[in-house]
């Protein structure tokens, strides 16, 4: 049997599932780039703990991207290294950074749910099962993003408010690290 035939026989991903997974690879890659850019802005502005939180988050998003990347190739598809452009480098405030994160995470959750729904519909139970990790991860990420944003309302941004918020973000980050989130 020729090499190409062996590869074809091993293929278990349908083309539209592969396309959806490649779109998700792109989304996770963009998440990593967005959070790295936000981390840099926070670092430059002196929000040390927010920066640490976001540097770690950027690394985690790359890991999310790589998990899908490996899965696509192992399932006989072709994972595509995404083009990442249009990354924003400047923000109006620390609150805006965390509003953008929550907004972005909600979009990611919808996209993950769409893949899960699709995989179930076409009876691709391997992909359905693989994506369960992302379902849990998104729930945790949304919770963390909401908690971070709540700090702005609870503490307020006047006086030493922003400094206190940054300290609390440090605690949130430490708690997330301890729980593996
Ligand atoms: Fe990959 O979880 Fe956020 O985006």
PDB file of C-alpha atoms and ligand atoms in Angstrom:
ATOM      1  CA  UNK A   1       0.000   0.000   0.000  1.00  0.00           C
ATOM      2  CA  UNK A   2       1.335   3.447  -0.908  1.00  0.00           C
ATOM      3  CA  UNK A   3       2.054   6.007   1.822  1.00  0.00           C
ATOM      4  CA  UNK A   4      -0.733   8.340   0.629  1.00  0.00           C
ATOM      5  CA  UNK A   5      -3.338   5.551   0.822  1.00  0.00           C
ATOM      6  CA  UNK A   6      -2.287   4.664   4.365  1.00  0.00           C
ATOM      7  CA  UNK A   7      -2.668   8.299   5.389  1.00  0.00           C
ATOM      8  CA  UNK A   8      -6.088   8.511   3.730  1.00  0.00           C
ATOM      9  CA  UNK A   9      -7.296   5.377   5.494  1.00  0.00           C
ATOM     10  CA  UNK A  10      -6.176   6.752   8.865  1.00  0.00           C
ATOM     11  CA  UNK A  11      -8.100   9.979   8.431  1.00  0.00           C
ATOM     12  CA  UNK A  12     -10.914  10.292  10.954  1.00  0.00           C
ATOM     13  CA  UNK A  13     -11.724  14.006  10.741  1.00  0.00           C
ATOM     14  CA  UNK A  14     -14.396  15.208   8.355  1.00  0.00           C
ATOM     15  CA  UNK A  15     -13.304  18.263   6.342  1.00  0.00           C
ATOM     16  CA  UNK A  16     -15.818  20.592   7.999  1.00  0.00           C
ATOM     17  CA  UNK A  17     -14.749  19.410  11.471  1.00  0.00           C
ATOM     18  CA  UNK A  18     -11.130  20.010  10.499  1.00  0.00           C
ATOM     19  CA  UNK A  19     -12.032  23.520   9.290  1.00  0.00           C
ATOM     20  CA  UNK A  20     -13.812  24.308  12.578  1.00  0.00           C
ATOM     21  CA  UNK A  21     -10.837  23.045  14.584  1.00  0.00           C
ATOM     22  CA  UNK A  22      -8.455  25.128  12.494  1.00  0.00           C
ATOM     23  CA  UNK A  23     -10.657  28.164  13.166  1.00  0.00           C
ATOM     24  CA  UNK A  24     -10.374  27.375  16.863  1.00  0.00           C
ATOM     25  CA  UNK A  25      -6.586  27.077  16.570  1.00  0.00           C
ATOM     26  CA  UNK A  26      -6.630  30.586  15.125  1.00  0.00           C
ATOM     27  CA  UNK A  27      -8.867  31.849  17.927  1.00  0.00           C
ATOM     28  CA  UNK A  28      -6.614  30.411  20.653  1.00  0.00           C
ATOM     29  CA  UNK A  29      -3.542  31.826  18.884  1.00  0.00           C
ATOM     30  CA  UNK A  30      -5.215  35.231  18.779  1.00  0.00           C
ATOM     31  CA  UNK A  31      -6.146  34.951  22.459  1.00  0.00           C
ATOM     32  CA  UNK A  32      -2.485  34.317  23.270  1.00  0.00           C
ATOM     33  CA  UNK A  33      -1.361  37.311  21.195  1.00  0.00           C
ATOM     34  CA  UNK A  34      -4.061  39.619  22.648  1.00  0.00           C
ATOM     35  CA  UNK A  35      -3.201  38.686  26.227  1.00  0.00           C
ATOM     36  CA  UNK A  36       0.527  39.066  25.636  1.00  0.00           C
ATOM     37  CA  UNK A  37      -0.069  42.550  24.251  1.00  0.00           C
ATOM     38  CA  UNK A  38      -2.300  43.399  27.223  1.00  0.00           C
ATOM     39  CA  UNK A  39       0.365  42.019  29.602  1.00  0.00           C
ATOM     40  CA  UNK A  40       2.940  44.283  27.998  1.00  0.00           C
ATOM     41  CA  UNK A  41       0.699  47.364  28.336  1.00  0.00           C
ATOM     42  CA  UNK A  42      -0.019  46.544  32.015  1.00  0.00           C
ATOM     43  CA  UNK A  43       3.686  45.970  32.681  1.00  0.00           C
ATOM     44  CA  UNK A  44       4.602  49.268  31.030  1.00  0.00           C
ATOM     45  CA  UNK A  45       1.903  51.072  33.061  1.00  0.00           C
ATOM     46  CA  UNK A  46       3.175  49.617  36.356  1.00  0.00           C
ATOM     47  CA  UNK A  47       0.293  47.180  36.972  1.00  0.00           C
ATOM     48  CA  UNK A  48       2.706  44.435  37.961  1.00  0.00           C
ATOM     49  CA  UNK A  49       0.200  41.829  39.118  1.00  0.00           C
ATOM     50  CA  UNK A  50      -2.162  42.359  36.204  1.00  0.00           C
ATOM     51  CA  UNK A  51       0.865  41.883  33.934  1.00  0.00           C
ATOM     52  CA  UNK A  52       1.831  38.596  35.636  1.00  0.00           C
ATOM     53  CA  UNK A  53      -1.770  37.379  35.387  1.00  0.00           C
ATOM     54  CA  UNK A  54      -1.816  38.159  31.665  1.00  0.00           C
ATOM     55  CA  UNK A  55       1.648  36.774  30.843  1.00  0.00           C
ATOM     56  CA  UNK A  56       0.506  33.472  32.351  1.00  0.00           C
ATOM     57  CA  UNK A  57      -2.817  33.686  30.527  1.00  0.00           C
ATOM     58  CA  UNK A  58      -1.007  34.254  27.203  1.00  0.00           C
ATOM     59  CA  UNK A  59       1.068  31.094  27.798  1.00  0.00           C
ATOM     60  CA  UNK A  60      -2.052  29.107  28.655  1.00  0.00           C
ATOM     61  CA  UNK A  61      -3.766  30.205  25.445  1.00  0.00           C
ATOM     62  CA  UNK A  62      -0.787  29.025  23.431  1.00  0.00           C
ATOM     63  CA  UNK A  63      -1.050  25.662  25.208  1.00  0.00           C
ATOM     64  CA  UNK A  64      -4.782  25.567  24.288  1.00  0.00           C
ATOM     65  CA  UNK A  65      -3.844  26.238  20.674  1.00  0.00           C
ATOM     66  CA  UNK A  66      -1.175  23.519  20.659  1.00  0.00           C
ATOM     67  CA  UNK A  67      -3.490  20.869  22.123  1.00  0.00           C
ATOM     68  CA  UNK A  68      -5.898  21.308  19.196  1.00  0.00           C
ATOM     69  CA  UNK A  69      -2.982  21.602  16.762  1.00  0.00           C
ATOM     70  CA  UNK A  70      -1.632  18.185  17.798  1.00  0.00           C
ATOM     71  CA  UNK A  71      -5.113  16.658  17.831  1.00  0.00           C
ATOM     72  CA  UNK A  72      -5.870  17.743  14.253  1.00  0.00           C
ATOM     73  CA  UNK A  73      -2.646  16.233  12.903  1.00  0.00           C
ATOM     74  CA  UNK A  74      -2.983  13.063  14.974  1.00  0.00           C
ATOM     75  CA  UNK A  75      -6.527  12.593  13.617  1.00  0.00           C
ATOM     76  CA  UNK A  76      -5.217  12.702  10.038  1.00  0.00           C
ATOM     77  CA  UNK A  77      -5.984  16.371   9.328  1.00  0.00           C
ATOM     78  CA  UNK A  78      -3.678  19.295   8.677  1.00  0.00           C
ATOM     79  CA  UNK A  79      -3.272  21.865  11.450  1.00  0.00           C
ATOM     80  CA  UNK A  80      -2.642  25.336  10.072  1.00  0.00           C
ATOM     81  CA  UNK A  81      -0.375  27.854  11.780  1.00  0.00           C
ATOM     82  CA  UNK A  82      -2.643  30.922  11.891  1.00  0.00           C
ATOM     83  CA  UNK A  83      -1.830  34.393  10.599  1.00  0.00           C
ATOM     84  CA  UNK A  84      -2.246  36.787  13.499  1.00  0.00           C
ATOM     85  CA  UNK A  85      -2.672  40.446  12.668  1.00  0.00           C
ATOM     86  CA  UNK A  86      -4.483  43.457  14.078  1.00  0.00           C
ATOM     87  CA  UNK A  87      -3.291  43.019  17.672  1.00  0.00           C
ATOM     88  CA  UNK A  88      -4.074  46.120  19.720  1.00  0.00           C
ATOM     89  CA  UNK A  89      -1.169  47.540  21.729  1.00  0.00           C
ATOM     90  CA  UNK A  90      -2.724  50.462  23.608  1.00  0.00           C
ATOM     91  CA  UNK A  91      -5.663  50.539  26.000  1.00  0.00           C
ATOM     92  CA  UNK A  92      -7.594  53.330  27.654  1.00  0.00           C
ATOM     93  CA  UNK A  93      -7.602  51.857  31.150  1.00  0.00           C
ATOM     94  CA  UNK A  94      -7.005  48.727  33.224  1.00  0.00           C
ATOM     95  CA  UNK A  95     -10.758  48.253  33.422  1.00  0.00           C
ATOM     96  CA  UNK A  96     -10.989  48.285  29.630  1.00  0.00           C
ATOM     97  CA  UNK A  97      -8.378  45.491  29.453  1.00  0.00           C
ATOM     98  CA  UNK A  98     -10.474  43.271  31.721  1.00  0.00           C
ATOM     99  CA  UNK A  99     -13.723  44.155  29.922  1.00  0.00           C
ATOM    100  CA  UNK A 100     -12.122  43.108  26.635  1.00  0.00           C
ATOM    101  CA  UNK A 101     -10.926  39.837  28.186  1.00  0.00           C
ATOM    102  CA  UNK A 102     -14.409  38.877  29.387  1.00  0.00           C
ATOM    103  CA  UNK A 103     -15.949  39.831  26.030  1.00  0.00           C
ATOM    104  CA  UNK A 104     -13.339  37.726  24.239  1.00  0.00           C
ATOM    105  CA  UNK A 105     -13.757  34.719  26.536  1.00  0.00           C
ATOM    106  CA  UNK A 106     -17.536  34.733  25.946  1.00  0.00           C
ATOM    107  CA  UNK A 107     -16.865  34.566  22.181  1.00  0.00           C
ATOM    108  CA  UNK A 108     -14.425  31.676  22.724  1.00  0.00           C
ATOM    109  CA  UNK A 109     -17.013  29.777  24.766  1.00  0.00           C
ATOM    110  CA  UNK A 110     -19.575  30.155  21.957  1.00  0.00           C
ATOM    111  CA  UNK A 111     -17.058  28.900  19.438  1.00  0.00           C
ATOM    112  CA  UNK A 112     -16.162  25.862  21.610  1.00  0.00           C
ATOM    113  CA  UNK A 113     -19.859  25.071  22.096  1.00  0.00           C
ATOM    114  CA  UNK A 114     -20.361  25.257  18.349  1.00  0.00           C
ATOM    115  CA  UNK A 115     -17.629  22.653  17.763  1.00  0.00           C
ATOM    116  CA  UNK A 116     -19.066  20.366  20.449  1.00  0.00           C
ATOM    117  CA  UNK A 117     -22.524  20.682  18.908  1.00  0.00           C
ATOM    118  CA  UNK A 118     -21.156  19.980  15.435  1.00  0.00           C
ATOM    119  CA  UNK A 119     -19.090  16.962  16.582  1.00  0.00           C
ATOM    120  CA  UNK A 120     -22.112  15.443  18.269  1.00  0.00           C
ATOM    121  CA  UNK A 121     -24.273  16.061  15.196  1.00  0.00           C
ATOM    122  CA  UNK A 122     -21.873  14.244  12.848  1.00  0.00           C
ATOM    123  CA  UNK A 123     -21.231  11.483  15.417  1.00  0.00           C
ATOM    124  CA  UNK A 124     -17.544  12.359  15.718  1.00  0.00           C
ATOM    125  CA  UNK A 125     -17.395  11.199  19.314  1.00  0.00           C
ATOM    126  CA  UNK A 126     -13.589  11.394  19.484  1.00  0.00           C
ATOM    127  CA  UNK A 127     -13.714  15.139  18.801  1.00  0.00           C
ATOM    128  CA  UNK A 128     -16.762  15.494  21.047  1.00  0.00           C
ATOM    129  CA  UNK A 129     -14.845  13.848  23.887  1.00  0.00           C
ATOM    130  CA  UNK A 130     -11.614  15.781  23.168  1.00  0.00           C
ATOM    131  CA  UNK A 131     -13.510  19.095  23.356  1.00  0.00           C
ATOM    132  CA  UNK A 132     -14.932  18.402  26.839  1.00  0.00           C
ATOM    133  CA  UNK A 133     -11.662  19.643  28.364  1.00  0.00           C
ATOM    134  CA  UNK A 134     -12.269  22.996  26.638  1.00  0.00           C
ATOM    135  CA  UNK A 135     -15.863  23.178  27.892  1.00  0.00           C
ATOM    136  CA  UNK A 136     -14.623  22.910  31.493  1.00  0.00           C
ATOM    137  CA  UNK A 137     -11.700  25.250  30.858  1.00  0.00           C
ATOM    138  CA  UNK A 138     -13.976  27.939  29.389  1.00  0.00           C
ATOM    139  CA  UNK A 139     -16.308  27.804  32.364  1.00  0.00           C
ATOM    140  CA  UNK A 140     -13.316  28.378  34.659  1.00  0.00           C
ATOM    141  CA  UNK A 141     -11.876  31.121  32.463  1.00  0.00           C
ATOM    142  CA  UNK A 142     -15.155  33.000  32.290  1.00  0.00           C
ATOM    143  CA  UNK A 143     -15.517  32.791  36.070  1.00  0.00           C
ATOM    144  CA  UNK A 144     -11.985  34.161  36.571  1.00  0.00           C
ATOM    145  CA  UNK A 145     -12.597  36.977  34.066  1.00  0.00           C
ATOM    146  CA  UNK A 146     -15.868  37.942  35.788  1.00  0.00           C
ATOM    147  CA  UNK A 147     -14.186  37.939  39.217  1.00  0.00           C
ATOM    148  CA  UNK A 148     -11.394  40.159  37.901  1.00  0.00           C
ATOM    149  CA  UNK A 149     -13.882  42.632  36.440  1.00  0.00           C
ATOM    150  CA  UNK A 150     -15.980  42.684  39.618  1.00  0.00           C
ATOM    151  CA  UNK A 151     -12.958  44.047  41.498  1.00  0.00           C
ATOM    152  CA  UNK A 152     -13.368  47.366  39.676  1.00  0.00           C
ATOM    153  CA  UNK A 153     -16.939  47.776  40.953  1.00  0.00           C
ATOM    154  CA  UNK A 154     -16.275  46.487  44.459  1.00  0.00           C
ATOM    155  CA  UNK A 155     -13.086  48.460  45.119  1.00  0.00           C
ATOM    156  CA  UNK A 156     -13.582  51.498  42.868  1.00  0.00           C
ATOM    157  CA  UNK A 157     -10.833  53.180  40.884  1.00  0.00           C
ATOM    158  CA  UNK A 158     -10.374  56.394  42.869  1.00  0.00           C
ATOM    159  CA  UNK A 159      -7.383  57.110  45.142  1.00  0.00           C
ATOM    160  CA  UNK A 160      -5.494  53.905  45.849  1.00  0.00           C
ATOM    161  CA  UNK A 161      -8.274  51.895  44.155  1.00  0.00           C
ATOM    162  CA  UNK A 162      -6.250  50.891  41.103  1.00  0.00           C
ATOM    163  CA  UNK A 163      -3.280  49.899  43.255  1.00  0.00           C
ATOM    164  CA  UNK A 164      -5.601  47.780  45.438  1.00  0.00           C
ATOM    165  CA  UNK A 165      -7.207  46.193  42.373  1.00  0.00           C
ATOM    166  CA  UNK A 166      -3.740  45.256  41.114  1.00  0.00           C
ATOM    167  CA  UNK A 167      -2.952  43.646  44.493  1.00  0.00           C
ATOM    168  CA  UNK A 168      -6.220  41.689  44.353  1.00  0.00           C
ATOM    169  CA  UNK A 169      -5.453  40.583  40.790  1.00  0.00           C
ATOM    170  CA  UNK A 170      -2.213  39.152  42.197  1.00  0.00           C
ATOM    171  CA  UNK A 171      -4.213  37.104  44.700  1.00  0.00           C
ATOM    172  CA  UNK A 172      -6.627  35.942  42.002  1.00  0.00           C
ATOM    173  CA  UNK A 173      -3.669  34.898  39.886  1.00  0.00           C
ATOM    174  CA  UNK A 174      -2.076  33.000  42.789  1.00  0.00           C
ATOM    175  CA  UNK A 175      -5.370  31.247  43.544  1.00  0.00           C
ATOM    176  CA  UNK A 176      -5.758  30.310  39.876  1.00  0.00           C
ATOM    177  CA  UNK A 177      -2.202  28.916  39.776  1.00  0.00           C
ATOM    178  CA  UNK A 178      -2.825  26.906  42.937  1.00  0.00           C
ATOM    179  CA  UNK A 179      -6.008  25.374  41.517  1.00  0.00           C
ATOM    180  CA  UNK A 180      -4.399  24.805  38.099  1.00  0.00           C
ATOM    181  CA  UNK A 181      -6.789  27.232  36.321  1.00  0.00           C
TER     182      UNK A 181
HETATM  183 FE1  LIG B   1      -8.413  29.262  25.354  1.00  0.00          FE
HETATM  184  O1  LIG B   1      -9.404  29.802  26.736  1.00  0.00           O
HETATM  185 FE2  LIG B   1      -9.403  31.670  26.810  1.00  0.00          FE
HETATM  186  O2  LIG B   1      -9.539  32.111  25.111  1.00  0.00           O
END
